[in-house]
XYZ file of C-alpha atoms in Angstrom:
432
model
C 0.000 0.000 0.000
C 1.693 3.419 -0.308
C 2.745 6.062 1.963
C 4.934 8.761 2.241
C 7.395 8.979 4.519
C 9.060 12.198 5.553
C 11.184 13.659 7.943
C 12.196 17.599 9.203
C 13.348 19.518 11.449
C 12.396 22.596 13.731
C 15.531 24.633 12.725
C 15.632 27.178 16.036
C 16.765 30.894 14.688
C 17.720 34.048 16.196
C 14.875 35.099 13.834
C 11.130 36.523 14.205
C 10.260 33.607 12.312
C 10.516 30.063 13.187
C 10.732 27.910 10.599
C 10.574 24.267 9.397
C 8.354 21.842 11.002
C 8.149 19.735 14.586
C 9.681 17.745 16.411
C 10.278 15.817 19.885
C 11.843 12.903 21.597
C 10.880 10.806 24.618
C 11.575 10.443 28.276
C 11.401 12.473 31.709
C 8.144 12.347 33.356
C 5.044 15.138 33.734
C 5.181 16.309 36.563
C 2.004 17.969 37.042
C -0.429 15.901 34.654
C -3.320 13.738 36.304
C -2.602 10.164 35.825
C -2.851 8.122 32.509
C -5.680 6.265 31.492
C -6.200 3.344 29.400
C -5.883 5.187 26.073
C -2.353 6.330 26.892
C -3.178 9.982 27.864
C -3.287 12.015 30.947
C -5.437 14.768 32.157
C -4.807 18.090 30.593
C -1.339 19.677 31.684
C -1.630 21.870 34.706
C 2.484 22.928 34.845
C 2.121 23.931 31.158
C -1.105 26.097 31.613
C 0.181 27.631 35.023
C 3.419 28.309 33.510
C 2.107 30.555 30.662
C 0.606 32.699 33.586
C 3.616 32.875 35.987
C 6.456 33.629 33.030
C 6.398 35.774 30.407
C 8.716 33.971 28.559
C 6.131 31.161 28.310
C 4.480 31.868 25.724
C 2.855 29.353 23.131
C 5.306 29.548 19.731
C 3.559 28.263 16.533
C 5.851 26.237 14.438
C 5.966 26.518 10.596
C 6.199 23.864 8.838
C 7.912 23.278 5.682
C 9.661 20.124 4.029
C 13.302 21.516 3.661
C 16.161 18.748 3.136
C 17.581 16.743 1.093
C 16.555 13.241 -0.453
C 18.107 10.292 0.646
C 15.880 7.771 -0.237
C 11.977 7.598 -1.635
C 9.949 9.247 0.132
C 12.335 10.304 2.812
C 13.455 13.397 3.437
C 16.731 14.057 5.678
C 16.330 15.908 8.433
C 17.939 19.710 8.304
C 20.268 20.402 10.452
C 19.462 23.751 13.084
C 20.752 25.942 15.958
C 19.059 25.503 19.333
C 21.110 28.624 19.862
C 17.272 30.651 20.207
C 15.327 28.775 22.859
C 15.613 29.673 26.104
C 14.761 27.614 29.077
C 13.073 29.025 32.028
C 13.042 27.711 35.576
C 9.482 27.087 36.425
C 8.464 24.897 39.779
C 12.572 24.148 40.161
C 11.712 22.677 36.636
C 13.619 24.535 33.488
C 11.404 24.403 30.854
C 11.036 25.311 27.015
C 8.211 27.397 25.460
C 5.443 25.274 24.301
C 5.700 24.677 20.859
C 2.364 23.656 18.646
C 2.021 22.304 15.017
C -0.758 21.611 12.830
C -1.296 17.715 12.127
C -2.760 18.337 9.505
C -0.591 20.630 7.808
C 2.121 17.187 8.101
C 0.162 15.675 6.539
C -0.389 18.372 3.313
C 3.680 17.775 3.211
C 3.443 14.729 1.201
C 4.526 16.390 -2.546
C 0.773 14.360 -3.532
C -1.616 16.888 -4.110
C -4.242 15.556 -1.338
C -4.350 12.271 -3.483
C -4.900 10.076 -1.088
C -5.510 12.484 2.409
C -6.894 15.850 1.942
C -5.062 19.257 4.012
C -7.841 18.414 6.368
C -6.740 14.959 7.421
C -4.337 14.155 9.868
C -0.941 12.225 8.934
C -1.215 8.420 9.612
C 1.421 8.297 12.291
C 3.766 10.866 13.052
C 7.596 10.437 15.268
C 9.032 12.880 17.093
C 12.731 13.086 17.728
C 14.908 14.721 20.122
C 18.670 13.838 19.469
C 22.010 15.950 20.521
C 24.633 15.351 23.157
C 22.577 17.314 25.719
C 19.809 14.466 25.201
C 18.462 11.777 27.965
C 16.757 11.757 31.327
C 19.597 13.765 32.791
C 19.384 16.006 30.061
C 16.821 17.344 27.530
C 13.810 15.368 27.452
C 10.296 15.705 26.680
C 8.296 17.499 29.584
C 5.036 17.194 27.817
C 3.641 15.962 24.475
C -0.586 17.297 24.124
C -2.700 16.367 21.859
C -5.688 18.902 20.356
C -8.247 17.724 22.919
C -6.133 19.097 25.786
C -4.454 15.927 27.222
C -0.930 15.453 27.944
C 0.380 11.504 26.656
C 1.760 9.697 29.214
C 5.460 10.305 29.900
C 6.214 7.576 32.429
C 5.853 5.228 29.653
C 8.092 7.481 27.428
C 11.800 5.565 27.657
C 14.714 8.337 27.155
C 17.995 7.265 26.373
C 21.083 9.048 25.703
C 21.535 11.568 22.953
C 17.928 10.070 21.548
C 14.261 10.232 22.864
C 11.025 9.788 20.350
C 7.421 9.713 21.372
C 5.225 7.897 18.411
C 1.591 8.529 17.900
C -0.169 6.498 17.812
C 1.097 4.836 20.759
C -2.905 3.183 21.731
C -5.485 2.641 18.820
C -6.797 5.821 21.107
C -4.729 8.044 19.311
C -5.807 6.949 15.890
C -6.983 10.135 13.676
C -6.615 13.028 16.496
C -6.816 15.938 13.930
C -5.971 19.878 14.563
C -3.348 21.385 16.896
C -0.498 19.314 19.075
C 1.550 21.261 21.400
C 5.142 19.969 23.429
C 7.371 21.224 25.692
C 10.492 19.887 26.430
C 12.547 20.156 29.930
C 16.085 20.232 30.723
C 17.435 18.507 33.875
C 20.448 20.356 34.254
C 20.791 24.109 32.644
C 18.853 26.578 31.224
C 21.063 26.368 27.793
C 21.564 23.113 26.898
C 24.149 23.333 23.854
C 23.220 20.142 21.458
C 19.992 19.134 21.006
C 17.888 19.241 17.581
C 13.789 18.291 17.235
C 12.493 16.423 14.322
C 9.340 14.619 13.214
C 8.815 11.635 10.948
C 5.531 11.591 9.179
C 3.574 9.231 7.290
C 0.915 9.915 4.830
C -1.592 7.820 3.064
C -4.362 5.405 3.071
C -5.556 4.132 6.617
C -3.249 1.434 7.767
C -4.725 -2.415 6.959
C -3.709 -6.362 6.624
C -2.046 -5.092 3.226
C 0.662 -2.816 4.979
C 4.376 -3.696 4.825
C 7.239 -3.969 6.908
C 11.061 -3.912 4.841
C 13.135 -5.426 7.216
C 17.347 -5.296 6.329
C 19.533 -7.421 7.576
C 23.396 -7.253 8.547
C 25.645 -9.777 9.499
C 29.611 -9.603 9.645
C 31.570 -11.207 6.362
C 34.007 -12.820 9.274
C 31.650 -13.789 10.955
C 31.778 -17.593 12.475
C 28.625 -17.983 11.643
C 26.617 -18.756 8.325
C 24.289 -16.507 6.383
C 21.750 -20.053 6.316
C 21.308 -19.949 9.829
C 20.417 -16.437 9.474
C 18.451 -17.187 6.526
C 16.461 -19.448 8.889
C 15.711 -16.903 11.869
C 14.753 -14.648 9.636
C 12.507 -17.157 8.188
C 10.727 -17.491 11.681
C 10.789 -13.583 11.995
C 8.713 -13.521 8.870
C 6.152 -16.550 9.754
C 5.218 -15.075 13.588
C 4.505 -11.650 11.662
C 1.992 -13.609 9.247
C 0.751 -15.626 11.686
C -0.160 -12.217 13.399
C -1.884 -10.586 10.088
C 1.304 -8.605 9.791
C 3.303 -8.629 6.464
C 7.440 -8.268 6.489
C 9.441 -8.132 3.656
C 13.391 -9.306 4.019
C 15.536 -8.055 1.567
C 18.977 -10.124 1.335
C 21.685 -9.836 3.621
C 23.943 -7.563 3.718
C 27.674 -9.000 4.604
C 29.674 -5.846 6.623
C 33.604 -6.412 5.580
C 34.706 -4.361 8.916
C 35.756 -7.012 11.940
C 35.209 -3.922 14.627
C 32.023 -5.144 14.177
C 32.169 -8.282 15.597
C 31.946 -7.986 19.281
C 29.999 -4.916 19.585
C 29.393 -2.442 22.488
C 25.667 -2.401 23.685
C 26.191 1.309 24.564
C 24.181 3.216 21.524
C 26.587 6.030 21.916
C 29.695 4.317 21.543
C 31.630 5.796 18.322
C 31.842 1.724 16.957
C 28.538 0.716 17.154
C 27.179 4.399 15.910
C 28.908 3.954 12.804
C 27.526 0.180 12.598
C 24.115 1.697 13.247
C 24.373 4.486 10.990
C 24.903 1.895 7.890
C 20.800 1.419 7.595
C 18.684 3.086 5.595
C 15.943 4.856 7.286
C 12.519 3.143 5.615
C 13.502 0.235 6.630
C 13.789 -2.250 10.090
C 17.575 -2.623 10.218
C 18.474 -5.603 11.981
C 22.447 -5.955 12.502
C 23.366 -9.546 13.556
C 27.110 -9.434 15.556
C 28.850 -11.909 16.893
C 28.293 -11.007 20.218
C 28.616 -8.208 23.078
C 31.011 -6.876 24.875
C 28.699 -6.717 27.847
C 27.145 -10.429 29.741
C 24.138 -11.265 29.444
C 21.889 -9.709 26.232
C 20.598 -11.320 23.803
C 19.472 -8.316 21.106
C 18.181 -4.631 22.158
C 16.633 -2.361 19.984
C 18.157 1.482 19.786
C 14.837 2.597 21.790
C 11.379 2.250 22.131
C 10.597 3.699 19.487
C 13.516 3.398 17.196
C 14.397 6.641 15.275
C 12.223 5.166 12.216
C 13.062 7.963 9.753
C 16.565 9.403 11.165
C 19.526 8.207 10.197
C 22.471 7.446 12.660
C 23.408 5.488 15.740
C 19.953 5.174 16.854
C 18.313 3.537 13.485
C 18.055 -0.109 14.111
C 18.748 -2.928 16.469
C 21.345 -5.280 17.629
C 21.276 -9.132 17.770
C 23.779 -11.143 19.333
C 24.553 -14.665 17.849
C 26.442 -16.239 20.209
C 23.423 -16.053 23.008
C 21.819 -17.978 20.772
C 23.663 -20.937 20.441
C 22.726 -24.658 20.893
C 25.597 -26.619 20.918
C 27.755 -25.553 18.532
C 24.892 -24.420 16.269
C 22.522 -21.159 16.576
C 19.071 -21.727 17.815
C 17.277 -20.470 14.435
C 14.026 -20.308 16.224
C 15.418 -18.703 19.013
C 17.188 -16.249 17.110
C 14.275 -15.442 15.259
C 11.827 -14.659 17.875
C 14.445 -12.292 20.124
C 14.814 -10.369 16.503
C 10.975 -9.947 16.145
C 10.624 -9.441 19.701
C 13.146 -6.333 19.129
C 11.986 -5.427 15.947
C 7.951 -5.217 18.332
C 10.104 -2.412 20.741
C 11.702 -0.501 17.686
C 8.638 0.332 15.887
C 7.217 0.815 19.411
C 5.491 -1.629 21.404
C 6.556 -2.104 25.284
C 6.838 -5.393 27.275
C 3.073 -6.356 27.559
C 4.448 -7.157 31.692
C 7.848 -5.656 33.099
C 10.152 -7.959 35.775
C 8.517 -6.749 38.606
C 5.006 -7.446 37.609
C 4.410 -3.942 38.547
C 4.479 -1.798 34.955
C 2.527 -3.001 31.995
C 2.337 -1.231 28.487
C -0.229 1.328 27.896
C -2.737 -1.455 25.418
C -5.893 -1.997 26.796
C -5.938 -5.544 25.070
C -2.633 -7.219 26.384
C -2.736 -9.583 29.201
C -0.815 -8.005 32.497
C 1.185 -10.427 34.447
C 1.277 -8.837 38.458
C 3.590 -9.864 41.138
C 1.562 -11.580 43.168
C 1.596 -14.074 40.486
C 5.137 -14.554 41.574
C 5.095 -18.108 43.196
C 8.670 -18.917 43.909
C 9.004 -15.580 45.632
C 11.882 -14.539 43.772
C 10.615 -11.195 43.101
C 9.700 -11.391 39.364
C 7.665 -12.638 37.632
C 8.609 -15.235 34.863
C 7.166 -17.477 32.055
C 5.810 -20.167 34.545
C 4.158 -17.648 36.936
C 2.179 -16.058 34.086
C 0.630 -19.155 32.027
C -3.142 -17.458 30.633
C -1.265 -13.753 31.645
C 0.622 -13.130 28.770
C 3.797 -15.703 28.639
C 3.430 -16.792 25.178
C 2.920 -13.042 24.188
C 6.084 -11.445 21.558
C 7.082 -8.705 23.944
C 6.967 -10.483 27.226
C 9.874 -9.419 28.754
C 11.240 -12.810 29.418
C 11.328 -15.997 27.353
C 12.340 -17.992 29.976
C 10.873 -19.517 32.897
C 12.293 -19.606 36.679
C 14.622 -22.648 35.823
C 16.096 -21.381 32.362
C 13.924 -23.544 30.004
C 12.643 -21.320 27.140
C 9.573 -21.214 26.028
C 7.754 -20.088 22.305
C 6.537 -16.713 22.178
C 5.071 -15.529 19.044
C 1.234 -13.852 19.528
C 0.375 -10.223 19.218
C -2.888 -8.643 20.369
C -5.154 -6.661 18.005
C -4.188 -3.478 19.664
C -0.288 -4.421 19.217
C -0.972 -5.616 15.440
C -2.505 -1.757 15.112
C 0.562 -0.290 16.372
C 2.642 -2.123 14.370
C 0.744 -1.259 11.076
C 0.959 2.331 11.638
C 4.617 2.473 11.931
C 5.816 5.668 10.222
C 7.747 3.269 8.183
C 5.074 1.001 7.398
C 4.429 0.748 3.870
């Protein structure tokens, strides 16, 4: 089905006019809004609305959007590059806070070079990312302080993961959040100074026919040419990747794999910002699920992680796909294709944005209303989380359990998705 894809930036000048489009990232909390409720919202945000009263620097700054950049690849457009030199933080409830920004959904969506062929001005952009990258980016730096949509309430950002240098908040995030036309607002908050030096906003958009069974996911492989393992056994997980995804009414596409001639590669840091596995990352293309099998990590104990939740579908760099490790994955001597191909769909589920449908403690589930929630009192062998055996019927078989394993180490299948989940997935701003 077709789509566009684009991405820009809010380019901050020392101008009267701001120009080019939106933007955002992920993580901090909201300190102020009402709790969430099922949909993935919270009640309208009281710190932002007091704010505007108590500052005159608080003002709310429209955002003009235009779709400057480059093209680096169909429907893509590269994100401009900006000063941040012209915002100005201001302490607010010992909280240092940005204006509050607003754009027009629809007015993303207008930006797909069409002509209204398939969505009119009027109609809201099918799913929409916003990024927040820079060295001044994470929890203990620049984050997101709000995100609003045009009915006056604030998404949840205790469920918004921040990691460093790279935050994005995805709508939809719940089927709730489906269609939500006219004006969104943010605000984003910075733990540490009132001029944070490196940070840059951005928003992916996608445009085009409502989401449905037909949509498409390109996934693009990468394994290492020295690697001591074969491109068959990749073949093979990626193989089971593809057949969970049907069996869930979702449709993935693998193109062939690419072989990476660079032996850096081959035990790779976990840490996102490390220069090694940047430049590994920044290999991918940006329409696409890039999946970059090493041989393992330089750190015990993972078995893949995805850049963040979501990925930065539609920015390229060290944040733009996921890592794998082979060597967790071995039986015997040989890889565990099955194995190996449900921990790279289960990663693949967090990059294009889904959370663990039960965390460890049994205490945080994900924002769907239709995933089965797993609580600690569930926890039977008292060993303070909750695993596969303690959660038969509560979600164990689910993709993005957090665990596939049960007290005792035995692993078990995992390969169903929830309606709501399937949804999410399908309106992926890189969904085609």
């Amino acid at each position: 089905m077709g789509r566009t894809l684009r991405t820009i930036a809010l380019v901050f000048l020392a101008l009267p006019l701001w120009m080019v489009a939106t933007g955002c990232g992920g993580g901090g909390s909201s300190s102020g809004a009402s709790s969430a409720d099922s949909s993935g919202f919270s009640g309208t945000v009281s710190d932002a609305s007091s704010a505007s009263s108590t500052s005159s620097s608080d003002t709310t700054t429209t955002v003009t959007i235009s779709s400057s950049g480059s093209l680096v690849a169909p429907g893509v457009t590269a994100t401009a590059v900006g000063s941040n030199s012209s915002v100005t933080f201001t302490t607010v409830n010992k909280q240092n806070l940005s204006p509050i920004f607003t754009f027009d959904s629809a007015t993303l969506a207008s930006l797909d070079g069409r002509g209204g062929t398939f969505r009119s001005s009027t109609t809201p952009p099918v799913s929409f990312l916003l990024h927040l990258t820079g060295s001044s980016v994470g929890d203990g730096g620049v984050s997101f302080q709000s995100v609003t949509n045009p009915q006056g309430k604030s998404l949840d950002m205790t469920l918004q993961p921040c990691v460093a240098n790279y935050c994005g908040v995805l709508v939809p995030r719940t089927p709730a959040m489906i269609g939500i036309d006219g004006s969104w607002s943010f605000r984003l908050q910075s733990a540490k100074t009132t001029t944070p030096s490196d940070f840059k906003v951005s928003v992916t958009f996608r445009s085009g026919p409502t989401p449905g069974s037909g949509t498409k996911i390109i996934v693009a492989p990468y394994m290492l040419k020295a690697s001591k393992f074969s491109t068959s056994a990749i073949q093979a997980a990626l193989d089971h990747l593809v057949a969970i995804y049907a069996k869930n009414q979702i449709t993935v596409t693998v193109r062939d794999v690419t072989l990476v001639d660079d032996s850096r590669y081959l035990v790779t840091n976990l840490d996102f910002t490390d220069p090694v596995t940047q430049a590994l990352l920044a290999r991918g293309a940006t329409d696409v699920v890039n999946l970059f099998f090493v041989d393992d990590f330089s750190e015990y104990g993972a078995l893949g992680i995805a850049s963040a939740i979501p990925g930065s579908m539609g920015v390229a760099g060290g944040f733009n796909g996921i890592l794998i490790g082979l060597s967790p994955h071995k039986k015997g001597t040989l890889l565990d294709t099955n194995f190996l191909g449900e921990t790279s769909a289960h990663e693949m589920g967090h990059f294009l944005g889904l959370f663990h449908t039960t965390e460890a403690d049994g205490a945080i589930f994900d924002p769907l209303d239709d995933t089965p929630s797993c609580p600690i009192s569930r926890d039977t062998n008292m060993s303070g989380s909750v695993e596969v055996d303690d959660c038969s019927g509560s979600g164990a078989d689910n993709l993005m359990f957090w665990t596939p394993f049960t007290g005792s180490g035995t692993r078990v299948t995992q390969d169903t998705l929830t309606n709501d989940q399937q949804t999410i997935l399908r309106y992926a701003p890189i969904g085609q």
